[in-house]
């Protein structure tokens, strides 16, 4: 059965749809929105589509019909995360510091859990912002000049499968010069409500593409929505041999599947890499205790707070385990259909780093130093 509440349990879910609607009707605002990878395989269920059916094109269309000014795919943010996180892992392996593995950082419920329960591992959590926050920073920078020219203010929103993302968006670390990189987070269920309230016939609308210039993302970005996906995407980036066979080797290494704890040992660029993939905070807690006691040793550990990953986030429509399996299969089908499989092959990413707005600003816009546990609201 689906988790009905956020894994951080104590987070109160506040809906802010009235404020979202007000922003959409304000002519002085440019409302831009990004949509997380896992939303595409779940939102359609509310309108009669099968669980796991990728409806991202229809979601983009519906969002434009609701009055948003621009719509983007968070998979671009995931591609950015992979570029930075794979680099960080490579540097950590070179450093020889193997007291703890490098832990992933894209799940805010996991970050909060680590801050409060295992503060000693915080230095080993990747300094990469989550895909939502990376892309949020890039979008706020991108629209700055246009805002000046047109006398508008950009409001950055994000459709997420996740309740904890609402908490992440208001953390001090993601507010630059007094301005948050993400102004509003809308869950998948809230977007469903907006579509219904507007009378949009979701099952009948035609699919559209996201807005330029961020209109291309990779399959690696899509699979962020399932447990094991971040690891698979990072390995695709790190492996030197960029062949179809290397994609298959990573796929069958043991990091895919619905189990709450997965372990894999991989030969990567001439060295042996030990990887842990956990979903569910109880599983994460057990694994960390084993690492601390010396019973287990890993080079890299991916943690997602929700069992099975974001496909089963508390912001998604309710479903049973069999449907979560379908959502997971849907994510991998979308990756299979993607013409670009690796984040570094995405031309949007290349352009951002080479002469684009990220050149020389990677640290400022893409990385975070957590100041410590935040009081719960
Ligand atoms: Fe949110 Fe995904 Fe983490 Fe669940 S696993 S809390 S949906 S980021």
mmCIF file of C-alpha atoms and ligand atoms in Angstrom:
data_model
loop_
_atom_site.group_PDB
_atom_site.id
_atom_site.type_symbol
_atom_site.label_atom_id
_atom_site.label_comp_id
_atom_site.label_asym_id
_atom_site.label_seq_id
_atom_site.Cartn_x
_atom_site.Cartn_y
_atom_site.Cartn_z
ATOM 1 C CA UNK A 1 0.000 0.000 0.000
ATOM 2 C CA UNK A 2 1.177 3.507 -0.808
ATOM 3 C CA UNK A 3 2.689 5.712 1.866
ATOM 4 C CA UNK A 4 -0.052 8.219 2.516
ATOM 5 C CA UNK A 5 2.217 10.611 4.344
ATOM 6 C CA UNK A 6 5.617 12.076 3.733
ATOM 7 C CA UNK A 7 8.485 9.947 5.128
ATOM 8 C CA UNK A 8 9.517 12.911 7.237
ATOM 9 C CA UNK A 9 6.128 12.412 8.919
ATOM 10 C CA UNK A 10 6.144 15.656 10.877
ATOM 11 C CA UNK A 11 5.985 17.890 7.810
ATOM 12 C CA UNK A 12 2.622 19.584 7.668
ATOM 13 C CA UNK A 13 1.350 19.781 4.122
ATOM 14 C CA UNK A 14 0.196 23.273 3.348
ATOM 15 C CA UNK A 15 -1.572 23.817 0.084
ATOM 16 C CA UNK A 16 -0.937 27.191 -1.524
ATOM 17 C CA UNK A 17 -3.022 26.826 -4.661
ATOM 18 C CA UNK A 18 -4.906 30.067 -4.026
ATOM 19 C CA UNK A 19 -1.588 31.946 -4.161
ATOM 20 C CA UNK A 20 -0.542 29.984 -7.257
ATOM 21 C CA UNK A 21 -3.744 30.987 -9.073
ATOM 22 C CA UNK A 22 -3.211 34.632 -8.078
ATOM 23 C CA UNK A 23 0.295 34.580 -9.595
ATOM 24 C CA UNK A 24 -1.085 33.145 -12.832
ATOM 25 C CA UNK A 25 -3.586 35.995 -13.171
ATOM 26 C CA UNK A 26 -1.031 38.728 -12.341
ATOM 27 C CA UNK A 27 0.112 40.421 -15.604
ATOM 28 C CA UNK A 28 3.289 41.664 -13.890
ATOM 29 C CA UNK A 29 4.461 38.107 -13.258
ATOM 30 C CA UNK A 30 6.166 35.639 -15.573
ATOM 31 C CA UNK A 31 5.228 32.270 -14.098
ATOM 32 C CA UNK A 32 7.608 29.507 -15.131
ATOM 33 C CA UNK A 33 7.301 25.924 -13.966
ATOM 34 C CA UNK A 34 9.389 22.762 -14.043
ATOM 35 C CA UNK A 35 7.950 19.243 -13.831
ATOM 36 C CA UNK A 36 9.778 16.445 -11.984
ATOM 37 C CA UNK A 37 10.561 13.134 -13.736
ATOM 38 C CA UNK A 38 8.224 10.925 -11.652
ATOM 39 C CA UNK A 39 5.120 13.065 -12.305
ATOM 40 C CA UNK A 40 4.908 11.812 -15.922
ATOM 41 C CA UNK A 41 4.073 8.204 -14.981
ATOM 42 C CA UNK A 42 1.476 8.959 -12.287
ATOM 43 C CA UNK A 43 -0.593 12.075 -13.076
ATOM 44 C CA UNK A 44 -2.446 10.429 -15.969
ATOM 45 C CA UNK A 45 -3.917 7.825 -13.580
ATOM 46 C CA UNK A 46 -6.329 10.486 -12.312
ATOM 47 C CA UNK A 47 -7.688 10.872 -15.846
ATOM 48 C CA UNK A 48 -8.029 7.214 -16.780
ATOM 49 C CA UNK A 49 -4.566 6.562 -18.220
ATOM 50 C CA UNK A 50 -2.780 3.376 -17.192
ATOM 51 C CA UNK A 51 -0.231 3.568 -14.353
ATOM 52 C CA UNK A 52 3.205 3.968 -15.873
ATOM 53 C CA UNK A 53 1.964 5.606 -19.089
ATOM 54 C CA UNK A 54 4.240 8.577 -19.801
ATOM 55 C CA UNK A 55 1.995 11.616 -20.187
ATOM 56 C CA UNK A 56 4.649 14.343 -19.935
ATOM 57 C CA UNK A 57 3.664 15.883 -23.316
ATOM 58 C CA UNK A 58 0.032 16.202 -22.208
ATOM 59 C CA UNK A 59 1.176 17.615 -18.862
ATOM 60 C CA UNK A 60 3.105 20.371 -20.695
ATOM 61 C CA UNK A 61 -0.014 21.163 -22.774
ATOM 62 C CA UNK A 62 -2.289 21.245 -19.710
ATOM 63 C CA UNK A 63 0.144 23.519 -17.857
ATOM 64 C CA UNK A 64 0.126 26.005 -20.763
ATOM 65 C CA UNK A 65 -3.695 25.889 -20.828
ATOM 66 C CA UNK A 66 -3.701 26.753 -17.112
ATOM 67 C CA UNK A 67 -1.893 29.994 -17.962
ATOM 68 C CA UNK A 68 1.742 29.332 -17.080
ATOM 69 C CA UNK A 69 4.133 31.375 -19.227
ATOM 70 C CA UNK A 70 6.828 28.720 -19.682
ATOM 71 C CA UNK A 71 7.138 25.047 -18.854
ATOM 72 C CA UNK A 72 10.336 23.062 -18.386
ATOM 73 C CA UNK A 73 11.379 19.508 -17.554
ATOM 74 C CA UNK A 74 13.249 18.891 -14.267
ATOM 75 C CA UNK A 75 15.143 16.124 -16.137
ATOM 76 C CA UNK A 76 17.401 18.993 -17.307
ATOM 77 C CA UNK A 77 18.114 19.706 -13.622
ATOM 78 C CA UNK A 78 18.774 15.986 -13.106
ATOM 79 C CA UNK A 79 21.286 16.061 -15.972
ATOM 80 C CA UNK A 80 23.036 18.952 -14.221
ATOM 81 C CA UNK A 81 23.042 17.029 -10.932
ATOM 82 C CA UNK A 82 24.722 14.081 -12.629
ATOM 83 C CA UNK A 83 27.432 16.270 -14.150
ATOM 84 C CA UNK A 84 28.312 17.629 -10.711
ATOM 85 C CA UNK A 85 27.743 14.513 -8.604
ATOM 86 C CA UNK A 86 29.754 12.217 -10.884
ATOM 87 C CA UNK A 87 32.603 14.739 -10.738
ATOM 88 C CA UNK A 88 32.378 14.804 -6.945
ATOM 89 C CA UNK A 89 32.430 10.993 -6.767
ATOM 90 C CA UNK A 90 35.476 10.863 -9.046
ATOM 91 C CA UNK A 91 37.280 13.380 -6.786
ATOM 92 C CA UNK A 92 36.329 11.473 -3.642
ATOM 93 C CA UNK A 93 37.653 8.213 -5.055
ATOM 94 C CA UNK A 94 40.914 9.969 -5.952
ATOM 95 C CA UNK A 95 41.208 11.487 -2.457
ATOM 96 C CA UNK A 96 41.475 8.078 -0.761
ATOM 97 C CA UNK A 97 39.101 9.192 2.053
ATOM 98 C CA UNK A 98 36.971 6.093 2.466
ATOM 99 C CA UNK A 99 35.721 6.447 6.062
ATOM 100 C CA UNK A 100 32.223 6.903 4.638
ATOM 101 C CA UNK A 101 30.836 6.614 1.101
ATOM 102 C CA UNK A 102 29.628 9.615 -0.864
ATOM 103 C CA UNK A 103 25.890 9.828 -0.154
ATOM 104 C CA UNK A 104 23.473 11.294 -2.685
ATOM 105 C CA UNK A 105 21.713 14.567 -1.879
ATOM 106 C CA UNK A 106 18.656 14.962 -4.099
ATOM 107 C CA UNK A 107 16.023 13.818 -1.577
ATOM 108 C CA UNK A 108 15.209 16.561 0.983
ATOM 109 C CA UNK A 109 13.541 14.128 3.410
ATOM 110 C CA UNK A 110 16.775 12.136 3.492
ATOM 111 C CA UNK A 111 18.825 15.303 4.087
ATOM 112 C CA UNK A 112 16.613 16.253 7.006
ATOM 113 C CA UNK A 113 16.854 12.732 8.431
ATOM 114 C CA UNK A 114 20.662 12.762 8.166
ATOM 115 C CA UNK A 115 20.896 16.196 9.795
ATOM 116 C CA UNK A 116 18.903 15.121 12.810
ATOM 117 C CA UNK A 117 19.814 11.418 13.173
ATOM 118 C CA UNK A 118 23.333 11.146 11.719
ATOM 119 C CA UNK A 119 24.928 14.633 11.710
ATOM 120 C CA UNK A 120 28.419 13.070 11.602
ATOM 121 C CA UNK A 121 27.892 11.881 8.034
ATOM 122 C CA UNK A 122 26.873 15.326 6.742
ATOM 123 C CA UNK A 123 30.375 16.054 5.364
ATOM 124 C CA UNK A 124 30.010 12.907 3.242
ATOM 125 C CA UNK A 125 26.716 13.928 1.679
ATOM 126 C CA UNK A 126 27.172 15.318 -1.816
ATOM 127 C CA UNK A 127 27.250 19.108 -1.957
ATOM 128 C CA UNK A 128 25.085 18.997 -5.083
ATOM 129 C CA UNK A 129 21.737 20.744 -4.848
ATOM 130 C CA UNK A 130 18.728 18.644 -5.835
ATOM 131 C CA UNK A 131 17.692 18.761 -9.528
ATOM 132 C CA UNK A 132 14.768 21.055 -8.586
ATOM 133 C CA UNK A 133 17.035 23.555 -6.835
ATOM 134 C CA UNK A 134 19.782 23.429 -9.482
ATOM 135 C CA UNK A 135 17.289 24.072 -12.251
ATOM 136 C CA UNK A 136 15.494 26.667 -10.115
ATOM 137 C CA UNK A 137 18.730 28.660 -9.784
ATOM 138 C CA UNK A 138 19.441 28.360 -13.525
ATOM 139 C CA UNK A 139 15.908 29.464 -14.457
ATOM 140 C CA UNK A 140 15.969 32.489 -12.125
ATOM 141 C CA UNK A 141 19.277 33.563 -13.700
ATOM 142 C CA UNK A 142 18.076 32.886 -17.247
ATOM 143 C CA UNK A 143 14.970 35.060 -16.949
ATOM 144 C CA UNK A 144 16.730 37.962 -15.152
ATOM 145 C CA UNK A 145 17.527 39.967 -18.301
ATOM 146 C CA UNK A 146 14.112 39.374 -19.850
ATOM 147 C CA UNK A 147 12.483 40.539 -16.606
ATOM 148 C CA UNK A 148 14.475 43.791 -16.724
ATOM 149 C CA UNK A 149 13.587 44.388 -20.396
ATOM 150 C CA UNK A 150 9.888 43.621 -19.946
ATOM 151 C CA UNK A 151 9.413 45.033 -16.436
ATOM 152 C CA UNK A 152 8.246 41.675 -15.106
ATOM 153 C CA UNK A 153 9.077 39.456 -12.157
ATOM 154 C CA UNK A 154 9.738 35.766 -12.711
ATOM 155 C CA UNK A 155 7.968 33.422 -10.326
ATOM 156 C CA UNK A 156 9.512 29.960 -10.348
ATOM 157 C CA UNK A 157 7.282 26.990 -9.573
ATOM 158 C CA UNK A 158 7.888 23.239 -9.494
ATOM 159 C CA UNK A 159 5.488 20.319 -9.875
ATOM 160 C CA UNK A 160 6.857 17.574 -7.638
ATOM 161 C CA UNK A 161 5.822 14.064 -6.540
ATOM 162 C CA UNK A 162 6.963 15.122 -3.128
ATOM 163 C CA UNK A 163 5.729 16.899 -0.036
ATOM 164 C CA UNK A 164 9.228 17.372 1.424
ATOM 165 C CA UNK A 165 10.114 19.569 -1.570
ATOM 166 C CA UNK A 166 7.857 22.269 -0.110
ATOM 167 C CA UNK A 167 10.127 22.304 2.928
ATOM 168 C CA UNK A 168 13.277 22.243 0.779
ATOM 169 C CA UNK A 169 12.167 25.288 -1.236
ATOM 170 C CA UNK A 170 11.954 27.514 1.860
ATOM 171 C CA UNK A 171 15.283 26.494 3.398
ATOM 172 C CA UNK A 172 17.684 29.423 3.882
ATOM 173 C CA UNK A 173 20.312 27.669 1.750
ATOM 174 C CA UNK A 174 18.153 28.047 -1.347
ATOM 175 C CA UNK A 175 17.405 31.734 -0.960
ATOM 176 C CA UNK A 176 19.946 33.888 -2.790
ATOM 177 C CA UNK A 177 20.032 37.653 -2.130
ATOM 178 C CA UNK A 178 16.688 37.378 -0.376
ATOM 179 C CA UNK A 179 15.026 35.677 -3.353
ATOM 180 C CA UNK A 180 14.115 31.954 -3.327
ATOM 181 C CA UNK A 181 15.110 29.959 -6.401
ATOM 182 C CA UNK A 182 11.775 28.125 -6.133
ATOM 183 C CA UNK A 183 8.806 30.273 -5.111
ATOM 184 C CA UNK A 184 6.106 27.589 -5.011
ATOM 185 C CA UNK A 185 6.042 23.794 -5.022
ATOM 186 C CA UNK A 186 2.886 22.112 -6.322
ATOM 187 C CA UNK A 187 2.441 18.371 -5.786
ATOM 188 C CA UNK A 188 1.206 16.036 -8.541
ATOM 189 C CA UNK A 189 -2.139 15.808 -6.694
ATOM 190 C CA UNK A 190 -2.417 19.608 -6.556
ATOM 191 C CA UNK A 191 -1.764 19.886 -10.293
ATOM 192 C CA UNK A 192 -4.491 17.284 -10.876
ATOM 193 C CA UNK A 193 -6.837 19.521 -8.851
ATOM 194 C CA UNK A 194 -5.921 22.558 -10.937
ATOM 195 C CA UNK A 195 -6.513 20.656 -14.189
ATOM 196 C CA UNK A 196 -9.910 19.447 -12.919
ATOM 197 C CA UNK A 197 -10.926 22.898 -11.659
ATOM 198 C CA UNK A 198 -10.172 24.311 -15.115
ATOM 199 C CA UNK A 199 -12.251 21.685 -16.884
ATOM 200 C CA UNK A 200 -9.361 20.549 -19.100
ATOM 201 C CA UNK A 201 -10.102 17.192 -20.781
ATOM 202 C CA UNK A 202 -6.657 15.762 -20.012
ATOM 203 C CA UNK A 203 -7.212 12.483 -21.841
ATOM 204 C CA UNK A 204 -8.141 14.329 -25.035
ATOM 205 C CA UNK A 205 -5.418 16.988 -25.327
ATOM 206 C CA UNK A 206 -2.429 16.615 -27.639
ATOM 207 C CA UNK A 207 1.125 16.429 -26.275
ATOM 208 C CA UNK A 208 3.465 19.410 -26.571
ATOM 209 C CA UNK A 209 7.197 19.957 -25.984
ATOM 210 C CA UNK A 210 8.791 21.984 -23.147
ATOM 211 C CA UNK A 211 9.987 25.520 -23.794
ATOM 212 C CA UNK A 212 13.280 26.495 -25.368
ATOM 213 C CA UNK A 213 16.162 26.720 -24.679
ATOM 214 C CA UNK A 214 15.863 23.893 -22.122
ATOM 215 C CA UNK A 215 13.849 21.574 -24.324
ATOM 216 C CA UNK A 216 16.196 18.563 -24.404
ATOM 217 C CA UNK A 217 16.968 16.153 -21.574
ATOM 218 C CA UNK A 218 18.439 12.659 -21.348
ATOM 219 C CA UNK A 219 17.092 9.261 -20.326
ATOM 220 C CA UNK A 220 19.537 9.431 -17.416
ATOM 221 C CA UNK A 221 17.583 12.436 -16.137
ATOM 222 C CA UNK A 222 14.254 10.604 -16.417
ATOM 223 C CA UNK A 223 15.269 7.617 -14.253
ATOM 224 C CA UNK A 224 15.974 9.901 -11.268
ATOM 225 C CA UNK A 225 12.361 9.148 -10.358
ATOM 226 C CA UNK A 226 13.033 5.523 -9.334
ATOM 227 C CA UNK A 227 15.242 3.993 -6.674
ATOM 228 C CA UNK A 228 18.618 3.222 -8.269
ATOM 229 C CA UNK A 229 18.117 5.770 -11.039
ATOM 230 C CA UNK A 230 20.515 8.399 -9.689
ATOM 231 C CA UNK A 231 23.228 5.748 -9.341
ATOM 232 C CA UNK A 232 22.643 4.405 -12.838
ATOM 233 C CA UNK A 233 22.783 7.909 -14.296
ATOM 234 C CA UNK A 234 26.012 8.711 -12.419
ATOM 235 C CA UNK A 235 27.659 5.485 -13.582
ATOM 236 C CA UNK A 236 26.732 6.225 -17.204
ATOM 237 C CA UNK A 237 28.540 9.538 -16.797
ATOM 238 C CA UNK A 238 31.595 8.104 -15.021
ATOM 239 C CA UNK A 239 32.306 5.060 -17.165
ATOM 240 C CA UNK A 240 34.992 5.788 -19.737
ATOM 241 C CA UNK A 241 33.735 3.318 -22.325
ATOM 242 C CA UNK A 242 30.622 4.971 -23.782
ATOM 243 C CA UNK A 243 29.201 1.884 -25.523
ATOM 244 C CA UNK A 244 25.824 0.167 -25.626
ATOM 245 C CA UNK A 245 27.466 -2.727 -23.811
ATOM 246 C CA UNK A 246 28.529 -0.480 -20.924
ATOM 247 C CA UNK A 247 24.915 0.764 -20.617
ATOM 248 C CA UNK A 248 23.807 -2.875 -20.394
ATOM 249 C CA UNK A 249 26.490 -3.771 -17.854
ATOM 250 C CA UNK A 250 25.325 -0.952 -15.584
ATOM 251 C CA UNK A 251 21.660 -1.865 -16.100
ATOM 252 C CA UNK A 252 22.236 -5.479 -15.016
ATOM 253 C CA UNK A 253 24.656 -4.713 -12.168
ATOM 254 C CA UNK A 254 21.942 -5.121 -9.524
ATOM 255 C CA UNK A 255 20.967 -1.493 -8.993
ATOM 256 C CA UNK A 256 17.523 -1.817 -10.653
ATOM 257 C CA UNK A 257 14.492 -3.329 -8.944
ATOM 258 C CA UNK A 258 11.982 -2.688 -6.171
ATOM 259 C CA UNK A 259 14.002 -4.003 -3.214
ATOM 260 C CA UNK A 260 14.577 -1.518 -0.404
ATOM 261 C CA UNK A 261 18.277 -2.356 -0.166
ATOM 262 C CA UNK A 262 20.438 -3.201 -3.180
ATOM 263 C CA UNK A 263 24.152 -3.722 -3.352
ATOM 264 C CA UNK A 264 26.356 -3.872 -6.417
ATOM 265 C CA UNK A 265 30.037 -4.375 -7.070
ATOM 266 C CA UNK A 266 31.208 -2.932 -10.364
ATOM 267 C CA UNK A 267 34.458 -2.683 -12.251
ATOM 268 C CA UNK A 268 34.687 0.948 -13.270
ATOM 269 C CA UNK A 269 37.606 2.383 -15.217
ATOM 270 C CA UNK A 270 40.032 -0.176 -13.752
ATOM 271 C CA UNK A 271 38.866 -0.048 -10.147
ATOM 272 C CA UNK A 272 36.301 -1.924 -8.105
ATOM 273 C CA UNK A 273 33.394 0.161 -6.908
ATOM 274 C CA UNK A 274 31.043 -0.916 -4.129
ATOM 275 C CA UNK A 275 27.616 0.668 -4.342
ATOM 276 C CA UNK A 276 24.591 0.727 -2.045
ATOM 277 C CA UNK A 277 21.087 1.796 -3.096
ATOM 278 C CA UNK A 278 18.448 2.215 -0.404
ATOM 279 C CA UNK A 279 14.897 3.473 -0.381
ATOM 280 C CA UNK A 280 12.940 3.985 2.835
ATOM 281 C CA UNK A 281 14.481 5.775 5.810
ATOM 282 C CA UNK A 282 14.418 2.642 8.013
ATOM 283 C CA UNK A 283 16.600 0.882 5.436
ATOM 284 C CA UNK A 284 18.893 3.914 5.250
ATOM 285 C CA UNK A 285 19.246 3.964 9.045
ATOM 286 C CA UNK A 286 20.184 0.251 9.159
ATOM 287 C CA UNK A 287 22.721 0.637 6.385
ATOM 288 C CA UNK A 288 24.374 3.649 8.029
ATOM 289 C CA UNK A 289 24.684 1.762 11.320
ATOM 290 C CA UNK A 290 26.344 -1.120 9.468
ATOM 291 C CA UNK A 291 28.748 1.293 7.766
ATOM 292 C CA UNK A 292 29.572 2.938 11.092
ATOM 293 C CA UNK A 293 30.227 -0.412 12.761
ATOM 294 C CA UNK A 294 32.501 -1.478 9.914
ATOM 295 C CA UNK A 295 30.219 -4.346 8.918
ATOM 296 C CA UNK A 296 29.640 -2.816 5.470
ATOM 297 C CA UNK A 297 31.797 -0.671 3.244
ATOM 298 C CA UNK A 298 30.676 1.329 0.212
ATOM 299 C CA UNK A 299 32.103 3.938 -2.140
ATOM 300 C CA UNK A 300 28.738 5.403 -3.100
ATOM 301 C CA UNK A 301 25.302 5.191 -1.485
ATOM 302 C CA UNK A 302 22.051 6.466 -2.987
ATOM 303 C CA UNK A 303 19.262 7.212 -0.516
ATOM 304 C CA UNK A 304 15.630 7.939 -1.340
ATOM 305 C CA UNK A 305 13.265 8.389 1.597
ATOM 306 C CA UNK A 306 10.213 6.934 -0.144
ATOM 307 C CA UNK A 307 10.133 3.177 -0.741
ATOM 308 C CA UNK A 308 10.722 2.646 -4.521
ATOM 309 C CA UNK A 309 11.754 6.311 -4.933
ATOM 310 C CA UNK A 310 9.852 9.385 -6.121
ATOM 311 C CA UNK A 311 7.364 7.387 -8.209
ATOM 312 C CA UNK A 312 5.721 6.619 -4.845
ATOM 313 C CA UNK A 313 6.159 10.053 -3.263
ATOM 314 C CA UNK A 314 3.497 11.381 -0.899
ATOM 315 C CA UNK A 315 2.511 14.025 -3.459
ATOM 316 C CA UNK A 316 1.554 11.401 -6.064
ATOM 317 C CA UNK A 317 -1.947 9.913 -6.453
ATOM 318 C CA UNK A 318 -2.600 6.942 -4.177
ATOM 319 C CA UNK A 319 -1.825 3.551 -5.691
ATOM 320 C CA UNK A 320 -1.098 -0.054 -4.781
ATOM 321 C CA UNK A 321 2.253 -1.822 -5.083
ATOM 322 C CA UNK A 322 1.380 -3.417 -8.405
ATOM 323 C CA UNK A 323 0.799 0.046 -9.895
ATOM 324 C CA UNK A 324 4.067 1.349 -8.454
ATOM 325 C CA UNK A 325 5.751 -1.468 -10.349
ATOM 326 C CA UNK A 326 4.030 -0.189 -13.499
ATOM 327 C CA UNK A 327 5.205 3.368 -12.776
ATOM 328 C CA UNK A 328 8.755 2.060 -12.409
ATOM 329 C CA UNK A 329 8.512 0.137 -15.697
ATOM 330 C CA UNK A 330 7.162 3.313 -17.315
ATOM 331 C CA UNK A 331 10.212 5.306 -16.232
ATOM 332 C CA UNK A 332 12.539 2.732 -17.786
ATOM 333 C CA UNK A 333 10.457 2.670 -20.984
ATOM 334 C CA UNK A 334 10.827 6.455 -21.258
ATOM 335 C CA UNK A 335 14.583 6.109 -20.765
ATOM 336 C CA UNK A 336 14.698 3.403 -23.445
ATOM 337 C CA UNK A 337 12.845 5.658 -25.874
ATOM 338 C CA UNK A 338 15.106 8.657 -25.164
ATOM 339 C CA UNK A 339 17.532 9.369 -28.012
ATOM 340 C CA UNK A 340 20.107 10.703 -25.511
ATOM 341 C CA UNK A 341 21.039 8.301 -22.718
ATOM 342 C CA UNK A 342 23.842 10.162 -20.925
ATOM 343 C CA UNK A 343 23.673 13.559 -19.233
ATOM 344 C CA UNK A 344 26.949 14.770 -20.742
ATOM 345 C CA UNK A 345 25.564 14.204 -24.255
ATOM 346 C CA UNK A 346 22.689 16.621 -23.711
ATOM 347 C CA UNK A 347 23.431 19.736 -25.842
ATOM 348 C CA UNK A 348 21.494 21.938 -23.404
ATOM 349 C CA UNK A 349 23.916 20.933 -20.661
ATOM 350 C CA UNK A 350 26.934 21.462 -22.934
ATOM 351 C CA UNK A 351 25.759 24.956 -23.812
ATOM 352 C CA UNK A 352 25.152 25.905 -20.176
ATOM 353 C CA UNK A 353 28.723 24.971 -19.231
ATOM 354 C CA UNK A 354 30.470 26.262 -22.355
ATOM 355 C CA UNK A 355 29.862 29.974 -22.714
ATOM 356 C CA UNK A 356 26.448 29.714 -21.029
ATOM 357 C CA UNK A 357 25.265 31.064 -17.703
ATOM 358 C CA UNK A 358 26.965 28.296 -15.710
ATOM 359 C CA UNK A 359 30.472 29.023 -16.913
ATOM 360 C CA UNK A 360 32.499 29.897 -13.813
ATOM 361 C CA UNK A 361 29.363 29.866 -11.633
ATOM 362 C CA UNK A 362 28.913 26.132 -11.030
ATOM 363 C CA UNK A 363 29.714 26.363 -7.343
ATOM 364 C CA UNK A 364 27.434 29.339 -6.710
ATOM 365 C CA UNK A 365 24.420 27.998 -8.589
ATOM 366 C CA UNK A 366 24.672 24.213 -8.296
ATOM 367 C CA UNK A 367 26.146 23.456 -4.870
ATOM 368 C CA UNK A 368 24.957 23.875 -1.299
ATOM 369 C CA UNK A 369 26.428 23.844 2.160
ATOM 370 C CA UNK A 370 23.759 22.799 4.660
ATOM 371 C CA UNK A 371 23.857 25.020 7.711
ATOM 372 C CA UNK A 372 22.235 22.426 9.942
ATOM 373 C CA UNK A 373 18.865 21.019 10.873
ATOM 374 C CA UNK A 374 15.979 23.416 10.373
ATOM 375 C CA UNK A 375 13.152 23.764 12.868
ATOM 376 C CA UNK A 376 9.996 22.010 11.709
ATOM 377 C CA UNK A 377 7.001 24.182 10.877
HETATM 378 FE FE1 LIG B 1 10.486 13.399 -2.141
HETATM 379 FE FE2 LIG B 1 11.430 11.580 -3.842
HETATM 380 FE FE3 LIG B 1 12.553 11.925 -1.436
HETATM 381 FE FE4 LIG B 1 10.144 10.824 -1.612
HETATM 382 S S1 LIG B 1 12.056 9.963 -2.433
HETATM 383 S S2 LIG B 1 10.764 12.416 -0.161
HETATM 384 S S3 LIG B 1 9.277 11.941 -3.357
HETATM 385 S S4 LIG B 1 12.499 13.420 -3.134
#
